[in-house]
mmCIF file of C-alpha atoms in Angstrom:
data_model
loop_
_atom_site.group_PDB
_atom_site.id
_atom_site.type_symbol
_atom_site.label_atom_id
_atom_site.label_comp_id
_atom_site.label_asym_id
_atom_site.label_seq_id
_atom_site.Cartn_x
_atom_site.Cartn_y
_atom_site.Cartn_z
ATOM 1 C CA MET D 1 14.744 60.703 68.587
ATOM 2 C CA LYS D 2 15.255 63.990 70.462
ATOM 3 C CA LYS D 3 19.023 63.582 70.474
ATOM 4 C CA PHE D 4 18.919 62.780 66.760
ATOM 5 C CA ALA D 5 17.002 65.990 66.022
ATOM 6 C CA THR D 6 19.414 68.057 68.108
ATOM 7 C CA VAL D 7 22.426 66.506 66.396
ATOM 8 C CA VAL D 8 20.890 67.203 62.989
ATOM 9 C CA VAL D 9 20.374 70.867 63.937
ATOM 10 C CA THR D 10 23.952 71.030 65.222
ATOM 11 C CA VAL D 11 25.352 69.591 62.013
ATOM 12 C CA LEU D 12 23.268 71.952 59.885
ATOM 13 C CA ILE D 13 24.449 74.949 61.898
ATOM 14 C CA ALA D 14 28.064 73.826 61.618
ATOM 15 C CA ALA D 15 27.788 73.185 57.887
ATOM 16 C CA SER D 16 26.165 76.563 57.306
ATOM 17 C CA ALA D 17 28.731 78.410 59.346
ATOM 18 C CA THR D 18 31.680 76.594 57.828
ATOM 19 C CA ALA D 19 30.407 77.440 54.353
ATOM 20 C CA CYS D 20 30.069 81.061 55.469
ATOM 21 C CA GLY D 21 33.638 81.284 56.723
ATOM 22 C CA ALA D 22 33.562 80.378 60.392
ATOM 23 C CA ASP D 23 36.915 80.328 62.171
ATOM 24 C CA ASP D 24 38.685 76.958 62.216
ATOM 25 C CA GLY D 25 41.412 78.078 64.574
ATOM 26 C CA GLY D 26 40.279 77.506 68.134
ATOM 27 C CA GLU D 27 42.862 76.654 70.769
ATOM 28 C CA ASP D 28 41.849 73.005 70.660
ATOM 29 C CA GLY D 29 41.312 72.934 66.878
ATOM 30 C CA ALA D 30 37.551 73.300 67.244
ATOM 31 C CA THR D 31 35.613 75.302 64.684
ATOM 32 C CA GLN D 32 34.540 78.541 66.347
ATOM 33 C CA LEU D 33 31.026 79.798 65.675
ATOM 34 C CA LEU D 34 29.163 82.849 66.875
ATOM 35 C CA LEU D 35 25.483 81.924 66.778
ATOM 36 C CA LEU D 36 23.056 84.857 66.895
ATOM 37 C CA SER D 37 19.796 83.636 68.316
ATOM 38 C CA GLN D 38 16.420 84.683 69.562
ATOM 39 C CA GLN D 39 15.343 82.847 72.706
ATOM 40 C CA THR D 40 12.175 81.052 71.629
ATOM 41 C CA PRO D 41 10.989 77.449 71.680
ATOM 42 C CA PHE D 42 11.995 77.265 68.002
ATOM 43 C CA THR D 43 15.651 77.929 68.869
ATOM 44 C CA ALA D 44 15.701 75.724 71.971
ATOM 45 C CA PRO D 45 17.688 72.916 70.250
ATOM 46 C CA SER D 46 20.744 75.168 70.005
ATOM 47 C CA TYR D 47 20.654 75.775 73.769
ATOM 48 C CA PHE D 48 20.071 72.074 74.498
ATOM 49 C CA ALA D 49 22.971 71.123 72.239
ATOM 50 C CA GLU D 50 25.209 73.490 74.179
ATOM 51 C CA LYS D 51 24.083 72.254 77.615
ATOM 52 C CA LEU D 52 24.247 68.586 76.643
ATOM 53 C CA GLY D 53 27.736 68.864 75.144
ATOM 54 C CA TYR D 54 26.781 68.067 71.553
ATOM 55 C CA TYR D 55 28.857 70.951 70.194
ATOM 56 C CA ASP D 56 31.903 69.616 71.992
ATOM 57 C CA GLU D 57 31.267 66.151 70.538
ATOM 58 C CA ALA D 58 31.168 67.715 67.058
ATOM 59 C CA ASN D 59 34.404 69.676 67.731
ATOM 60 C CA LEU D 60 32.580 73.006 67.699
ATOM 61 C CA ASP D 61 33.286 75.976 69.931
ATOM 62 C CA VAL D 62 29.899 77.717 69.811
ATOM 63 C CA GLU D 63 29.121 81.022 71.479
ATOM 64 C CA ILE D 64 25.409 81.811 71.519
ATOM 65 C CA ARG D 65 24.541 85.486 71.634
ATOM 66 C CA ALA D 66 20.867 86.071 72.461
ATOM 67 C CA PHE D 67 18.855 88.860 70.864
ATOM 68 C CA PRO D 68 15.425 90.139 71.891
ATOM 69 C CA THR D 69 13.986 89.357 68.445
ATOM 70 C CA GLY D 70 14.979 87.388 65.400
ATOM 71 C CA THR D 71 14.863 90.588 63.373
ATOM 72 C CA THR D 72 17.546 92.228 65.531
ATOM 73 C CA ALA D 73 19.669 89.076 65.263
ATOM 74 C CA LEU D 74 19.298 89.141 61.477
ATOM 75 C CA GLU D 75 20.202 92.843 61.319
ATOM 76 C CA ALA D 76 23.322 92.188 63.432
ATOM 77 C CA TRP D 77 24.344 89.363 61.101
ATOM 78 C CA LYS D 78 23.779 91.560 58.040
ATOM 79 C CA SER D 79 26.121 94.146 59.588
ATOM 80 C CA GLY D 80 28.904 91.545 59.833
ATOM 81 C CA ILE D 81 28.468 90.266 63.377
ATOM 82 C CA GLY D 82 28.345 86.511 63.872
ATOM 83 C CA ASP D 83 28.461 83.462 61.650
ATOM 84 C CA VAL D 84 24.912 82.094 61.824
ATOM 85 C CA VAL D 85 21.458 83.467 62.648
ATOM 86 C CA TYR D 86 19.061 81.014 64.225
ATOM 87 C CA SER D 87 15.582 82.357 64.754
ATOM 88 C CA GLY D 88 11.997 81.810 63.767
ATOM 89 C CA ALA D 89 10.909 82.079 60.147
ATOM 90 C CA GLN D 90 9.442 85.575 60.423
ATOM 91 C CA PRO D 91 12.706 87.607 60.079
ATOM 92 C CA ALA D 92 13.759 85.673 56.986
ATOM 93 C CA LEU D 93 10.324 86.011 55.427
ATOM 94 C CA LEU D 94 10.173 89.740 56.163
ATOM 95 C CA ASN D 95 13.670 90.217 54.779
ATOM 96 C CA ARG D 96 12.670 88.424 51.577
ATOM 97 C CA TRP D 97 9.399 90.380 51.440
ATOM 98 C CA HIS D 98 11.309 93.674 51.416
ATOM 99 C CA GLN D 99 13.597 92.439 48.617
ATOM 100 C CA LEU D 100 10.714 91.721 46.238
ATOM 101 C CA PRO D 101 9.904 94.254 43.523
ATOM 102 C CA ASP D 102 6.962 96.519 44.201
ATOM 103 C CA ASP D 103 3.720 94.776 43.430
ATOM 104 C CA PRO D 104 0.326 96.395 44.097
ATOM 105 C CA ASP D 105 -1.118 93.002 45.071
ATOM 106 C CA ARG D 106 1.479 92.696 47.815
ATOM 107 C CA HIS D 107 0.442 95.953 49.467
ATOM 108 C CA PRO D 108 -3.360 95.928 49.730
ATOM 109 C CA GLN D 109 -4.926 99.326 50.284
#
C-alpha cells in the first residue's frame, strides 16, 4: 500500500509538471523536473520516491530543491523557478485567500 501511494504521488507530480511544460530532453530521454519542496512529513513521499528509485522507474529525472517553508517555495515557483511546488496546504490556501476580493467578513476586526 505504501509503494502504491508513493507511485500515485509520483505520477501526479509528473503529470502536473508535464502539463506545465517540464523538459522532456534529458540525456537518457527522461522527463526533467525541478520539484520545489518544503521538508515536512507531508512532502516525505517525494523524498522516498527519489531514494527508492521510483522516479527512475517512471523515466523521470527529478531534482528536489528544499525550501524552509512552503510559502517560499511557492514564491520561487511564481517567479519562474521550478516546475512543481510540493508543500503543505497552507501556502496554496494563503495564496488563494489573498486573491479573493475584499470582504469585511473575511477580515474580522
